[in-house]
N, CA, C and O atoms as a MOPAC input file, in Angstrom:
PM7 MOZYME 1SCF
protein

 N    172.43000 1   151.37100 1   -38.26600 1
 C    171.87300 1   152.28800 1   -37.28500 1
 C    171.49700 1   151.50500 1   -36.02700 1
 O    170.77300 1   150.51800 1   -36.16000 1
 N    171.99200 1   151.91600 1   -34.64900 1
 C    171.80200 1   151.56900 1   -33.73300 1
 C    170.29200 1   151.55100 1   -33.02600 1
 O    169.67000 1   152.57900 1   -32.75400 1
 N    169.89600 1   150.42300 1   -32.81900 1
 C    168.14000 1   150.96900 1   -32.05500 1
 C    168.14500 1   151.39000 1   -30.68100 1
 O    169.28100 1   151.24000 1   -30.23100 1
 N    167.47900 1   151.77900 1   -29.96400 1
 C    167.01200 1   152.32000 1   -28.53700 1
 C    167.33900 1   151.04100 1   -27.68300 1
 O    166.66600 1   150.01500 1   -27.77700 1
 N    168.53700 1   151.18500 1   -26.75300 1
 C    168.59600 1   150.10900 1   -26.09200 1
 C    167.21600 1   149.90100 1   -24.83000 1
 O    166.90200 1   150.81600 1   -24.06800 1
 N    166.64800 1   148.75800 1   -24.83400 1
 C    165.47900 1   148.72600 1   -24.10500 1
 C    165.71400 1   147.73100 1   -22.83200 1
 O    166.21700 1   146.61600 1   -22.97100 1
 N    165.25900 1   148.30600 1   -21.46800 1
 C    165.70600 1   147.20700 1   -20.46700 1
 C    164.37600 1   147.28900 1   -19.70500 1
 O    163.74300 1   148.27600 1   -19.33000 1
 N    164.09400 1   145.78600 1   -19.56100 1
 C    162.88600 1   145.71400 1   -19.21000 1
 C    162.94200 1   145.56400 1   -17.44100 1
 O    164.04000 1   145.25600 1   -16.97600 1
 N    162.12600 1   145.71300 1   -16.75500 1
 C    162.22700 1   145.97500 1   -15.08700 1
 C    160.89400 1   144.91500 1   -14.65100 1
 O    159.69500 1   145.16200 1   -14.78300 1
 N    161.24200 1   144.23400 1   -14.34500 1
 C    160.05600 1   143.47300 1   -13.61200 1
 C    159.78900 1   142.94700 1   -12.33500 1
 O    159.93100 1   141.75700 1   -12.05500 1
 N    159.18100 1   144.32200 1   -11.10700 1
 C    158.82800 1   143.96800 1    -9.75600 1
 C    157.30700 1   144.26600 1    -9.22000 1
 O    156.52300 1   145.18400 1    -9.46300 1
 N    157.20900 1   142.95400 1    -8.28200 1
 C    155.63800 1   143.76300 1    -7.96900 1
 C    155.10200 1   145.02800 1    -7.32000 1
 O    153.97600 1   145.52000 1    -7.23900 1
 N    156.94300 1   145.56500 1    -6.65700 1
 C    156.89700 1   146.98600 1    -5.75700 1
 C    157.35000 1   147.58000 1    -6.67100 1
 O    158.40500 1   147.48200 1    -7.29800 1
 N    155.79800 1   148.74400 1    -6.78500 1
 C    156.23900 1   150.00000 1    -7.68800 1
 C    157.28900 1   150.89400 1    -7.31000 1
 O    157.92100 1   151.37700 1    -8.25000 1
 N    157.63800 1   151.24100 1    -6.09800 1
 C    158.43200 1   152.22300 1    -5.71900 1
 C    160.40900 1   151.41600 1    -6.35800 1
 O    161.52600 1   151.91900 1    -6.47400 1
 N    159.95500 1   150.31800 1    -6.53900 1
 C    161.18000 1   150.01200 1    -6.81800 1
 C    161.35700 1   149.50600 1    -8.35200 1
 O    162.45600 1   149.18900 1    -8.80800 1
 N    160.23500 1   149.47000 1    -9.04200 1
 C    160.17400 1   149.63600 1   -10.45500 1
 C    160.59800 1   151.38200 1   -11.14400 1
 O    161.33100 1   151.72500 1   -12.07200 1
 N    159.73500 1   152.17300 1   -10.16600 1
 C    159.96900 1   153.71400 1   -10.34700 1
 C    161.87200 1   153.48300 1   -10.17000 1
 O    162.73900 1   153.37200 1   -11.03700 1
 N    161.91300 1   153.48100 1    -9.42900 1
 C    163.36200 1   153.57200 1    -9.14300 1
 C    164.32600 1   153.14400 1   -10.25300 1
 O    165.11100 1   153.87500 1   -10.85600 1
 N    164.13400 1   151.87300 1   -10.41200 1
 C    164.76200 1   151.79400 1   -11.45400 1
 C    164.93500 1   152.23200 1   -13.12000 1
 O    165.89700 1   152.55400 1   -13.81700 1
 N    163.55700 1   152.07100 1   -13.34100 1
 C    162.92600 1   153.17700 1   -14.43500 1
 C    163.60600 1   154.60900 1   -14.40800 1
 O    163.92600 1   155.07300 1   -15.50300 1
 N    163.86500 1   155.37500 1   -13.24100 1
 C    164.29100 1   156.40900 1   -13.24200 1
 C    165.55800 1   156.74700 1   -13.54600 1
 O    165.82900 1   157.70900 1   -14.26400 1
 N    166.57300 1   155.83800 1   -12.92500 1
 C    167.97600 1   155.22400 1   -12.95700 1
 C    168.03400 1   154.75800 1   -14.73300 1
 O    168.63100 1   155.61200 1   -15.38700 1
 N    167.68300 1   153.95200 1   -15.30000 1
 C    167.52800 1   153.59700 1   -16.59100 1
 C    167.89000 1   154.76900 1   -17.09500 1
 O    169.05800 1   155.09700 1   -17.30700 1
 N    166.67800 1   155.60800 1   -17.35800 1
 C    166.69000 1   156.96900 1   -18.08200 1
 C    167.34900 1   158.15300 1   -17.75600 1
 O    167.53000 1   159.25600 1   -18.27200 1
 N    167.59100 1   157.68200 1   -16.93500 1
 C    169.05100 1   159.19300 1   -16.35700 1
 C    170.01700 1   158.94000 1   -17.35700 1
 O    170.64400 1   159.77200 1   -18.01300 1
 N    170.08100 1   157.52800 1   -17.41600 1
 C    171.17800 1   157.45300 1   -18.47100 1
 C    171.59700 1   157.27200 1   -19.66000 1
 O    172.72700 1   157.09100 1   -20.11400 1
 N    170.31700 1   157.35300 1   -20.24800 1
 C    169.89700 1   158.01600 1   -21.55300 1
 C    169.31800 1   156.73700 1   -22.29400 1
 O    169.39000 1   156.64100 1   -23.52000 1
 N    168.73500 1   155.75300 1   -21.48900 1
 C    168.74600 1   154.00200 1   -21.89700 1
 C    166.68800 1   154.66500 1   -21.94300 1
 O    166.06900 1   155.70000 1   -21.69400 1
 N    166.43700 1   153.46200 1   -22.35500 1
 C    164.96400 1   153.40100 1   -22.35200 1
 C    164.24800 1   151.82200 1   -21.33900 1
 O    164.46200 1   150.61000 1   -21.30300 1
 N    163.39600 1   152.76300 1   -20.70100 1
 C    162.94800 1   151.18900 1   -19.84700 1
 C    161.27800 1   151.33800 1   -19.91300 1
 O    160.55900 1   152.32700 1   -20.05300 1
 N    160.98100 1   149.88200 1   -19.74500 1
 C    159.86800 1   149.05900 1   -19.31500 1
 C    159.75400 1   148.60600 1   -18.64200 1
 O    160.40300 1   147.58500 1   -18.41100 1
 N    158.39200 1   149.31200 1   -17.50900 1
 C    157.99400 1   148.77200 1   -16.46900 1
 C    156.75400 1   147.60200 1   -16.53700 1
 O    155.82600 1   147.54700 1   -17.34400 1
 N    157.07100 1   146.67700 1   -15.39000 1
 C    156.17200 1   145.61300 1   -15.65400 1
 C    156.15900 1   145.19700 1   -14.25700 1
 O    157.15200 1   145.07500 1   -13.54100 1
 N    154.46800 1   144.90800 1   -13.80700 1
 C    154.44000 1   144.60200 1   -12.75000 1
 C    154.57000 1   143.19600 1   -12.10200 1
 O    154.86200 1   142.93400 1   -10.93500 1
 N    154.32500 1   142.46700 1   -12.98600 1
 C    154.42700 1   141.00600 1   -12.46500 1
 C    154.96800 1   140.02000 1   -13.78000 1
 O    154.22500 1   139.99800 1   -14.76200 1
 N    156.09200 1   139.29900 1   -13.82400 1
 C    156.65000 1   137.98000 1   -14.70100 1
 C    155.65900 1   137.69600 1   -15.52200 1
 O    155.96400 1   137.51000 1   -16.70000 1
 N    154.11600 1   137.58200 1   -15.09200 1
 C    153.08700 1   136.89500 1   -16.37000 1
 C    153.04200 1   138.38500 1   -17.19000 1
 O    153.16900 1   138.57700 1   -18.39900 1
 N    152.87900 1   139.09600 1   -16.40400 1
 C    152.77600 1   140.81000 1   -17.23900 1
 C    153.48600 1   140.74600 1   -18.62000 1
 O    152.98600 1   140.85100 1   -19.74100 1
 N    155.29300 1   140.46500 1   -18.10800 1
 C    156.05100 1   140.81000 1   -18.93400 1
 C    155.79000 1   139.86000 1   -19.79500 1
 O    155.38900 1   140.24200 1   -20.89400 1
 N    155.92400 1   138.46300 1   -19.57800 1
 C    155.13900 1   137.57600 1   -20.75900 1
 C    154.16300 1   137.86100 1   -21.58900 1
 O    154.57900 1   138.13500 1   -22.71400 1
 N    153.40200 1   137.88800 1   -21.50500 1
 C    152.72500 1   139.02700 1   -22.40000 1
 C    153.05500 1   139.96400 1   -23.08000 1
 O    153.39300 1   140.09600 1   -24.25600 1
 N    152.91500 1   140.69100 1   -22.14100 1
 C    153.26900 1   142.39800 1   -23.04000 1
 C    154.83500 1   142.02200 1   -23.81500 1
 O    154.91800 1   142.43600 1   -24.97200 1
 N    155.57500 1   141.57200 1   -23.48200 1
 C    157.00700 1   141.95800 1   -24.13500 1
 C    157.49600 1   140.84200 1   -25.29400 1
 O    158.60900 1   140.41400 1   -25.59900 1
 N    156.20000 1   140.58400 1   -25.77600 1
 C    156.58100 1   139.42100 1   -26.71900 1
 C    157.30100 1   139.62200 1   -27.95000 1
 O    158.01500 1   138.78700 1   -28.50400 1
 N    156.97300 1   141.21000 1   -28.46900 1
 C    157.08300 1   141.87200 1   -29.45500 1
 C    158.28700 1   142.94200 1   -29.63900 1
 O    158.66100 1   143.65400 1   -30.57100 1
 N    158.72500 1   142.71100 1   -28.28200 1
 C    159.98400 1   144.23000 1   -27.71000 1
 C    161.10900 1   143.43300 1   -27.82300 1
 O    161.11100 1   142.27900 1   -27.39300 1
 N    162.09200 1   143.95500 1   -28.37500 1
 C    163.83800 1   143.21000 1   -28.28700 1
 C    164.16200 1   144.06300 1   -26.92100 1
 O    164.19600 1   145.28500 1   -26.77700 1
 N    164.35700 1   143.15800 1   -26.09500 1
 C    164.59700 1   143.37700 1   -24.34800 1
 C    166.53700 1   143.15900 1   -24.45300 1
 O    167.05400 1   142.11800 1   -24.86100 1
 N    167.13600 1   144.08900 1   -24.10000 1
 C    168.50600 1   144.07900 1   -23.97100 1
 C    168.93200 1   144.15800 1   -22.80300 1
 O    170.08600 1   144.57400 1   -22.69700 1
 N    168.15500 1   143.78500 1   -21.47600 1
 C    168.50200 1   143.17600 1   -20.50500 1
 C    167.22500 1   143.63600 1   -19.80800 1
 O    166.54800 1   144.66100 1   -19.89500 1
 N    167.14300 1   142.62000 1   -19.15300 1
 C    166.23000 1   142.53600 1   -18.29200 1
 C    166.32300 1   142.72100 1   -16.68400 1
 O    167.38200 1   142.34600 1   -16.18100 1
 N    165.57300 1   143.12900 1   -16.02800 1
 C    165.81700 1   143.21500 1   -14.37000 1
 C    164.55300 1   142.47800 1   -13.91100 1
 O    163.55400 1   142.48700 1   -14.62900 1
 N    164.57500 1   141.74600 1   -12.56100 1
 C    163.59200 1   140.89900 1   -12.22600 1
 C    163.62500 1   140.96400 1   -10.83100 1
 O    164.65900 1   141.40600 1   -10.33100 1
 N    162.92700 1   140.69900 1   -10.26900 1
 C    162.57000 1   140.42800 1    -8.35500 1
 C    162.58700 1   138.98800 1    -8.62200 1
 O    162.13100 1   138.28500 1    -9.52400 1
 N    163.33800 1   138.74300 1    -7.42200 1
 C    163.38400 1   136.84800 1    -7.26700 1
 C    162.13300 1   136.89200 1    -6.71900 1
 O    161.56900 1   135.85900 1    -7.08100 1
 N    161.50600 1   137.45400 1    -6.13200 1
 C    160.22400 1   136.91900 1    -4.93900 1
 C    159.21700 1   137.46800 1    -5.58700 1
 O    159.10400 1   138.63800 1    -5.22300 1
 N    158.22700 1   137.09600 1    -6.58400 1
 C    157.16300 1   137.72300 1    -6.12600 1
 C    155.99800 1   136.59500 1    -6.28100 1
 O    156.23900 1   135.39400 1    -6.39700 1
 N    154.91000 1   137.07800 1    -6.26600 1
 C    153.78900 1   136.36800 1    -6.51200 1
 C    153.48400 1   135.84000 1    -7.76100 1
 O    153.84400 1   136.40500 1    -8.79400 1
 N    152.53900 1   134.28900 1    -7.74900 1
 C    152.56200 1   133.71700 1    -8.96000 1
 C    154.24600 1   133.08600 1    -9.69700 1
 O    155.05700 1   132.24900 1    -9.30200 1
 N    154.19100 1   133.89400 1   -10.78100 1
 C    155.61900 1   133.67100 1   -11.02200 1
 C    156.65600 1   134.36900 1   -10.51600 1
 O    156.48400 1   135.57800 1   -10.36000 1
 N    158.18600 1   133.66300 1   -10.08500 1
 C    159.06600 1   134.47900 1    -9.52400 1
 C    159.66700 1   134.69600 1   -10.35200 1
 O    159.50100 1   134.18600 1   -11.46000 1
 N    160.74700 1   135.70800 1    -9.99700 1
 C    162.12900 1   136.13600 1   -11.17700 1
 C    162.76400 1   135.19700 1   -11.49500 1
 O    163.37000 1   135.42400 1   -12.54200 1
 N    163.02800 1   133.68500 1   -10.88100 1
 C    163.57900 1   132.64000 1   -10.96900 1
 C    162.64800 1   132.21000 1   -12.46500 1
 O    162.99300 1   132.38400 1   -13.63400 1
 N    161.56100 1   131.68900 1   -12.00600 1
 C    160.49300 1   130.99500 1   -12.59400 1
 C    160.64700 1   131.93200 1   -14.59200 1
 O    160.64700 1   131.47600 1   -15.73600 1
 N    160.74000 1   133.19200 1   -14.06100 1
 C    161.07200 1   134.12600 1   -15.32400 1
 C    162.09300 1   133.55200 1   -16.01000 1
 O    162.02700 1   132.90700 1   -17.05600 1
 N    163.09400 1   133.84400 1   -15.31600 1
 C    164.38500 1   133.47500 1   -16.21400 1
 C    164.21600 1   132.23600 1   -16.69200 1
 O    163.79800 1   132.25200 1   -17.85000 1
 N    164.44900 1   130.71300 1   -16.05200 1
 C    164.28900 1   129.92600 1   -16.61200 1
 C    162.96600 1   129.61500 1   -17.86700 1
 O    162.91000 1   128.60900 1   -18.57500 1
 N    162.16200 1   130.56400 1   -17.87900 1
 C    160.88000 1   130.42700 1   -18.88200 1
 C    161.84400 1   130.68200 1   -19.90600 1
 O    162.09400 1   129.84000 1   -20.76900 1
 N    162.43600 1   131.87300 1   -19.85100 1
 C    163.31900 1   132.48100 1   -21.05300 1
 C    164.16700 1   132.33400 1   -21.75400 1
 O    164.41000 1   132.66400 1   -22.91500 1
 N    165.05100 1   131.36200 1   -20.37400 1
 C    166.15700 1   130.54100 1   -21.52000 1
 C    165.30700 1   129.48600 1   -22.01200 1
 O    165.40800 1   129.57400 1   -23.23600 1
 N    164.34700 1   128.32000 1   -21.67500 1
 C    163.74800 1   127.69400 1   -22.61300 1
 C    163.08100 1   127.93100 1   -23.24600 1
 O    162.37800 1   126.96800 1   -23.55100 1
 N    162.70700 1   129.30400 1   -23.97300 1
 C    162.50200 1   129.51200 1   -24.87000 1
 C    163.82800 1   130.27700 1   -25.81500 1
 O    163.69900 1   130.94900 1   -26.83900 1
 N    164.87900 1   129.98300 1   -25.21700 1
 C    166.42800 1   129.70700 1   -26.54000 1
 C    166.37100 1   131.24900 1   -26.35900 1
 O    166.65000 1   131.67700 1   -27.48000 1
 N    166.07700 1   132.69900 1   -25.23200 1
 C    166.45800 1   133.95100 1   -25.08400 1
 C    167.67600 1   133.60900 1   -24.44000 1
 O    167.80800 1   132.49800 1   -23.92700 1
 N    168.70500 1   134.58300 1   -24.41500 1
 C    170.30800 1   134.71700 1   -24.39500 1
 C    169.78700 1   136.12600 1   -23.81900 1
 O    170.83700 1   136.76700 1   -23.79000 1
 N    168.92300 1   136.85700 1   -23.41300 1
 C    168.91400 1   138.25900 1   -22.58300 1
 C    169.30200 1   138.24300 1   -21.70400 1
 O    168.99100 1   137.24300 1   -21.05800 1
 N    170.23100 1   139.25400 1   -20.99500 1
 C    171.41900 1   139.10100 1   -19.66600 1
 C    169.93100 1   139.44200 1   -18.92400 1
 O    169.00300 1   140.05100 1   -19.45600 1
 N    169.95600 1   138.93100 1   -17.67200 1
 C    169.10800 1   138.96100 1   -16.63300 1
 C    169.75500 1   139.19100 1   -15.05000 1
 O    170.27400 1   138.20400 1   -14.52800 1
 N    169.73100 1   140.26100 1   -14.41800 1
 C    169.44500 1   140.62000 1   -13.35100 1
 C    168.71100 1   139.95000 1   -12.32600 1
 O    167.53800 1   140.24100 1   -12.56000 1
 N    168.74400 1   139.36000 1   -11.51900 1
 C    167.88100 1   139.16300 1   -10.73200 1
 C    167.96000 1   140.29000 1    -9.19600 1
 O    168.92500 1   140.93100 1    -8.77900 1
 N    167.17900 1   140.23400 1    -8.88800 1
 C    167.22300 1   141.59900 1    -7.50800 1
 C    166.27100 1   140.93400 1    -6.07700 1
 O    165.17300 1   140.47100 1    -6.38400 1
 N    166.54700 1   140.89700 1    -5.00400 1
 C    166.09600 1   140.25600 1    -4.25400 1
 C    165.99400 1   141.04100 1    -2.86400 1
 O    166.96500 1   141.79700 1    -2.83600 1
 N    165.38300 1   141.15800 1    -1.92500 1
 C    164.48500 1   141.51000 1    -0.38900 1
 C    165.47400 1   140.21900 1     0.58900 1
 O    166.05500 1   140.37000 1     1.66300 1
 N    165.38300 1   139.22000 1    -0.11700 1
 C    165.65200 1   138.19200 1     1.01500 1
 C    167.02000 1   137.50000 1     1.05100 1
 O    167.44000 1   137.23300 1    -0.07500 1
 N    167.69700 1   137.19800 1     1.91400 1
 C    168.60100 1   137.25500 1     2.24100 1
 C    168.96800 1   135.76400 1     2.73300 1
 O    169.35500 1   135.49000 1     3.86900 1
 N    168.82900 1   135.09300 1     1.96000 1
 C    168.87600 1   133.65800 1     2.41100 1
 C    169.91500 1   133.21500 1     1.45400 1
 O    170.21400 1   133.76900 1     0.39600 1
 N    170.54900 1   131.87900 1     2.09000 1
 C    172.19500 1   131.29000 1     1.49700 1
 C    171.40500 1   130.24300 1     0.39600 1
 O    170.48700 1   129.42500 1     0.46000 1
 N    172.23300 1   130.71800 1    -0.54300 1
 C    172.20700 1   130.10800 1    -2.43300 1
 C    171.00300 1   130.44700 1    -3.35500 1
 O    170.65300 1   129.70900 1    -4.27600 1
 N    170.31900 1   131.76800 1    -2.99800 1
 C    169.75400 1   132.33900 1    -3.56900 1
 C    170.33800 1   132.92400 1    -4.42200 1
 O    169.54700 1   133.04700 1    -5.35800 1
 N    171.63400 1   133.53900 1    -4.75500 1
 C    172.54300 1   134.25100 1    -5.85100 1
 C    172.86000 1   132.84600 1    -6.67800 1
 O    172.31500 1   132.48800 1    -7.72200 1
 N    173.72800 1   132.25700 1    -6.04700 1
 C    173.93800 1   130.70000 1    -6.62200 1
 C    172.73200 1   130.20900 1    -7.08500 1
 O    172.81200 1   129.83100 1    -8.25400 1
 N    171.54800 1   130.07200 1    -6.53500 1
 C    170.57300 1   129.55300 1    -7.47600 1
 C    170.25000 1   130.47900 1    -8.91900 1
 O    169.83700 1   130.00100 1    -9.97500 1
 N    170.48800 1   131.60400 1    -8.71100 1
 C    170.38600 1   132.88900 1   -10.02100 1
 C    171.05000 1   132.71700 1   -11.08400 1
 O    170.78100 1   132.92100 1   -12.26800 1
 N    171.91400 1   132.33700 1   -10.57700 1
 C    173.87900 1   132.19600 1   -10.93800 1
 C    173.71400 1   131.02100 1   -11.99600 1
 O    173.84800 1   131.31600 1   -13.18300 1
 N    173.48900 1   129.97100 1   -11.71200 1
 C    173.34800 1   128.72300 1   -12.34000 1
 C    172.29100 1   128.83500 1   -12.98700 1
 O    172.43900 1   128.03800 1   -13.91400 1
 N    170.74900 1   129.59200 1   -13.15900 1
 C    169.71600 1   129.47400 1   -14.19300 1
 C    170.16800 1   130.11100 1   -14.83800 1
 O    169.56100 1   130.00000 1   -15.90300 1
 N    171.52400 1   131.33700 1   -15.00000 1
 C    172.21400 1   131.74600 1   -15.91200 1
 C    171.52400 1   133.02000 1   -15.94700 1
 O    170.80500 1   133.37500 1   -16.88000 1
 N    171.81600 1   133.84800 1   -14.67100 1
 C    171.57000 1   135.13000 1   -14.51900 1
 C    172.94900 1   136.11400 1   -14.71100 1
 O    173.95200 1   135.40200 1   -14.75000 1
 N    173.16700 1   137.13200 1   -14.80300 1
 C    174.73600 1   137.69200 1   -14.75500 1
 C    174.89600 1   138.30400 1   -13.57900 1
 O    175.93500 1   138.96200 1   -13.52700 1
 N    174.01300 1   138.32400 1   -12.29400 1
 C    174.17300 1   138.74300 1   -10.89100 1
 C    172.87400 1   138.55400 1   -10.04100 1
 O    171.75700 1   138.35200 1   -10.51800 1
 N    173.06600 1   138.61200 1    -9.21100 1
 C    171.77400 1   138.66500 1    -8.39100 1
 C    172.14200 1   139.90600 1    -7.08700 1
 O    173.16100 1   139.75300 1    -6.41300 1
 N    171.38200 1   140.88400 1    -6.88500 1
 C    171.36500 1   141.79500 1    -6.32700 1
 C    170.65800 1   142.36300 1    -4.90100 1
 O    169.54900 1   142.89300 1    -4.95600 1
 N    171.28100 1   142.23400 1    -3.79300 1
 C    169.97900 1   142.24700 1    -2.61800 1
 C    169.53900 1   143.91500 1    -2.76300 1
 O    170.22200 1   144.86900 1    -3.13500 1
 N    168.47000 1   143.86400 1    -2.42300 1
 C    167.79300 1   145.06700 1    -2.19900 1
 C    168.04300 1   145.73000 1    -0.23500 1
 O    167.84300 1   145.01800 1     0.74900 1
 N    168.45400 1   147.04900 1    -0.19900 1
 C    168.29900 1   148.20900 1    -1.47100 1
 C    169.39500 1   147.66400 1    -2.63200 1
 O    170.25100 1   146.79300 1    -2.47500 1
 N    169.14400 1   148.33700 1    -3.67500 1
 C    170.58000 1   148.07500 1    -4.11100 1
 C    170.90000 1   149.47900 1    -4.92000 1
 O    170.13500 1   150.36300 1    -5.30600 1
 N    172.38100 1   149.32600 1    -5.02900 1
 C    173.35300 1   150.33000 1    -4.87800 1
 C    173.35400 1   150.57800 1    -6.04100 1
 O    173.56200 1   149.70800 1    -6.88600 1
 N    173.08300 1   152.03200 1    -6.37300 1
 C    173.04600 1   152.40200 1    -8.09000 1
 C    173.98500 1   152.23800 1    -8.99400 1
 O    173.89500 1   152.00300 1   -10.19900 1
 N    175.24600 1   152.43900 1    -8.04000 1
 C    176.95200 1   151.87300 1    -8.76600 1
 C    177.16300 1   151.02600 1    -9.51800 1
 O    177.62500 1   151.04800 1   -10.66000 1
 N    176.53800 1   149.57100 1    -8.35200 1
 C    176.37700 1   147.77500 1    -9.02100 1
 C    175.71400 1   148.04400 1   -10.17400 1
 O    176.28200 1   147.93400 1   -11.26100 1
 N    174.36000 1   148.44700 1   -10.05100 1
 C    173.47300 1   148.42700 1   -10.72500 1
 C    174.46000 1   148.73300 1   -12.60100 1
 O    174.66400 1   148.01300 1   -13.57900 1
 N    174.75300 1   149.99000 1   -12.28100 1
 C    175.40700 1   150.86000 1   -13.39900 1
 C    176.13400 1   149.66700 1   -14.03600 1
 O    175.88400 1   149.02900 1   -15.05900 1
 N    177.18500 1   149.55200 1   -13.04800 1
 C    178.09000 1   148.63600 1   -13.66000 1
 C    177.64900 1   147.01800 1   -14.16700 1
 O    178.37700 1   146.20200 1   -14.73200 1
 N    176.72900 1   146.91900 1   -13.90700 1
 C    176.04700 1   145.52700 1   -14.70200 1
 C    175.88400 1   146.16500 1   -15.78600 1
 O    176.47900 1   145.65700 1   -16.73600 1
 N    174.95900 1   147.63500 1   -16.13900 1
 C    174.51700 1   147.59500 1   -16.99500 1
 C    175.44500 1   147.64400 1   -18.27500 1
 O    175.08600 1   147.42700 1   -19.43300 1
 N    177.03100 1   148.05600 1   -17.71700 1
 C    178.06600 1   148.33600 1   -18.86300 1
 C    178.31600 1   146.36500 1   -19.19400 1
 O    178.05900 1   145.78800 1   -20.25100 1
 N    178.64600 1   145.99100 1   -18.43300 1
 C    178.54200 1   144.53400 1   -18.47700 1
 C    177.82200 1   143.71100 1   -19.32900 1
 O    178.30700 1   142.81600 1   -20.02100 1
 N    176.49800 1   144.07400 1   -19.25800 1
 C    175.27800 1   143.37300 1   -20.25300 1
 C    175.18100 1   144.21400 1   -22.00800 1
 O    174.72000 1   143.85100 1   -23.09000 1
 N    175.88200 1   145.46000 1   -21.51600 1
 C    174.79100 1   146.14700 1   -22.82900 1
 C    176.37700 1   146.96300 1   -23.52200 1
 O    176.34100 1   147.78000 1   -24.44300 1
 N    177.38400 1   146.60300 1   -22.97900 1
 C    179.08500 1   147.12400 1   -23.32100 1
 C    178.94000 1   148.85100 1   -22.84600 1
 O    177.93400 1   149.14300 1   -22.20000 1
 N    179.73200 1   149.72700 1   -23.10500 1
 C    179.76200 1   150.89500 1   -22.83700 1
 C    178.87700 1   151.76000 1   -22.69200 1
 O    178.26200 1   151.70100 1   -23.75700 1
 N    178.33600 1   152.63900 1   -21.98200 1
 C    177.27800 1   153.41000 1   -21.74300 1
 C    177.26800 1   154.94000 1   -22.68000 1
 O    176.27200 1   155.32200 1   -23.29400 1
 N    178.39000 1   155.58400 1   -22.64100 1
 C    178.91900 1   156.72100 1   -23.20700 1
 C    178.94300 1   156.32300 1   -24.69400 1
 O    179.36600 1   157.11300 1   -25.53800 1

C-alpha cells in the first residue's frame, strides 16, 4: 500500500509557502508548511519528506545551509531550491550540493509540476 506522498515547503514568505501549499494539493499530493530551515529541522524529524522545496535566502539558516545539513545526515530527498536573487552560480552552487533544480522566483507552476513528476515519478 502506497503512503501519502508528503512534500515539505520551506520559506520565510508566507504568501509563497501558501502558494505552493496550494499548488501541492491541487494535485492531490499532501504538503508541509514550514517557516524557517531550523523549523523544518525540528518539526520534520519524524515525517518521510518525498521532496522537499526550500528558499536559498533566508534568515539564520539558508536553503543551501538546509540541503547540505541533509545530505550529511545520509537523506537522498530530491530538493528544490527556489530563489528572489538573481546572481551568477547560485543554481550551480544548488546543483553541486545536489539539489535537482534551483528555481528563480516568481516561479512558473509548469517547472514547478514538472520537477515534481521528476522527483516523485508520475503524478496521475
Amino acid at each position: 500500500m502506497r503512503t501519502r506522498t508528503l512534500i515539505a515547503i520551506v520559506d520565510d514568505d508566507r504568501s509563497v509557502r501558501d502558494s505552493i501549499e496550494n499548488l501541492v494539493r491541487s494535485l492531490g499530493l499532501t504538503a508541509r508548511a514550514y517557516a524557517s530551515a531550523s523549523d523544518y529541522l525540528l518539526r520534520a524529524r519524524d515525517v518521510e519528506v518525498a521532496l522537499l522545496i526550500t528558499d536559498f535566502q533566508m534568515a539564520g539558516l539558508t536553503g543551501l545551509d538546509l540541503l547540505q545539513e541533509i545530505r550529511r545526515n545520509g537523506e537522498l530527498t530530491p530538493v528544490i531550491l527556489i530563489t528572489g536573487l538573481v546572481r551568477p552560480g547560485i543554481a550551480r552552487r544548488a546543483i553541486e550540493a545536489g539539489a535537482l533544480a534551483c528555481l528563480n522566483k516568481p516561479i512558473d507552476d509548469c517547472d514547478l509540476i514538472e520537477l515534481f513528476g521528476k522527483a516523485l515519478g508520475p503524478l496521475s
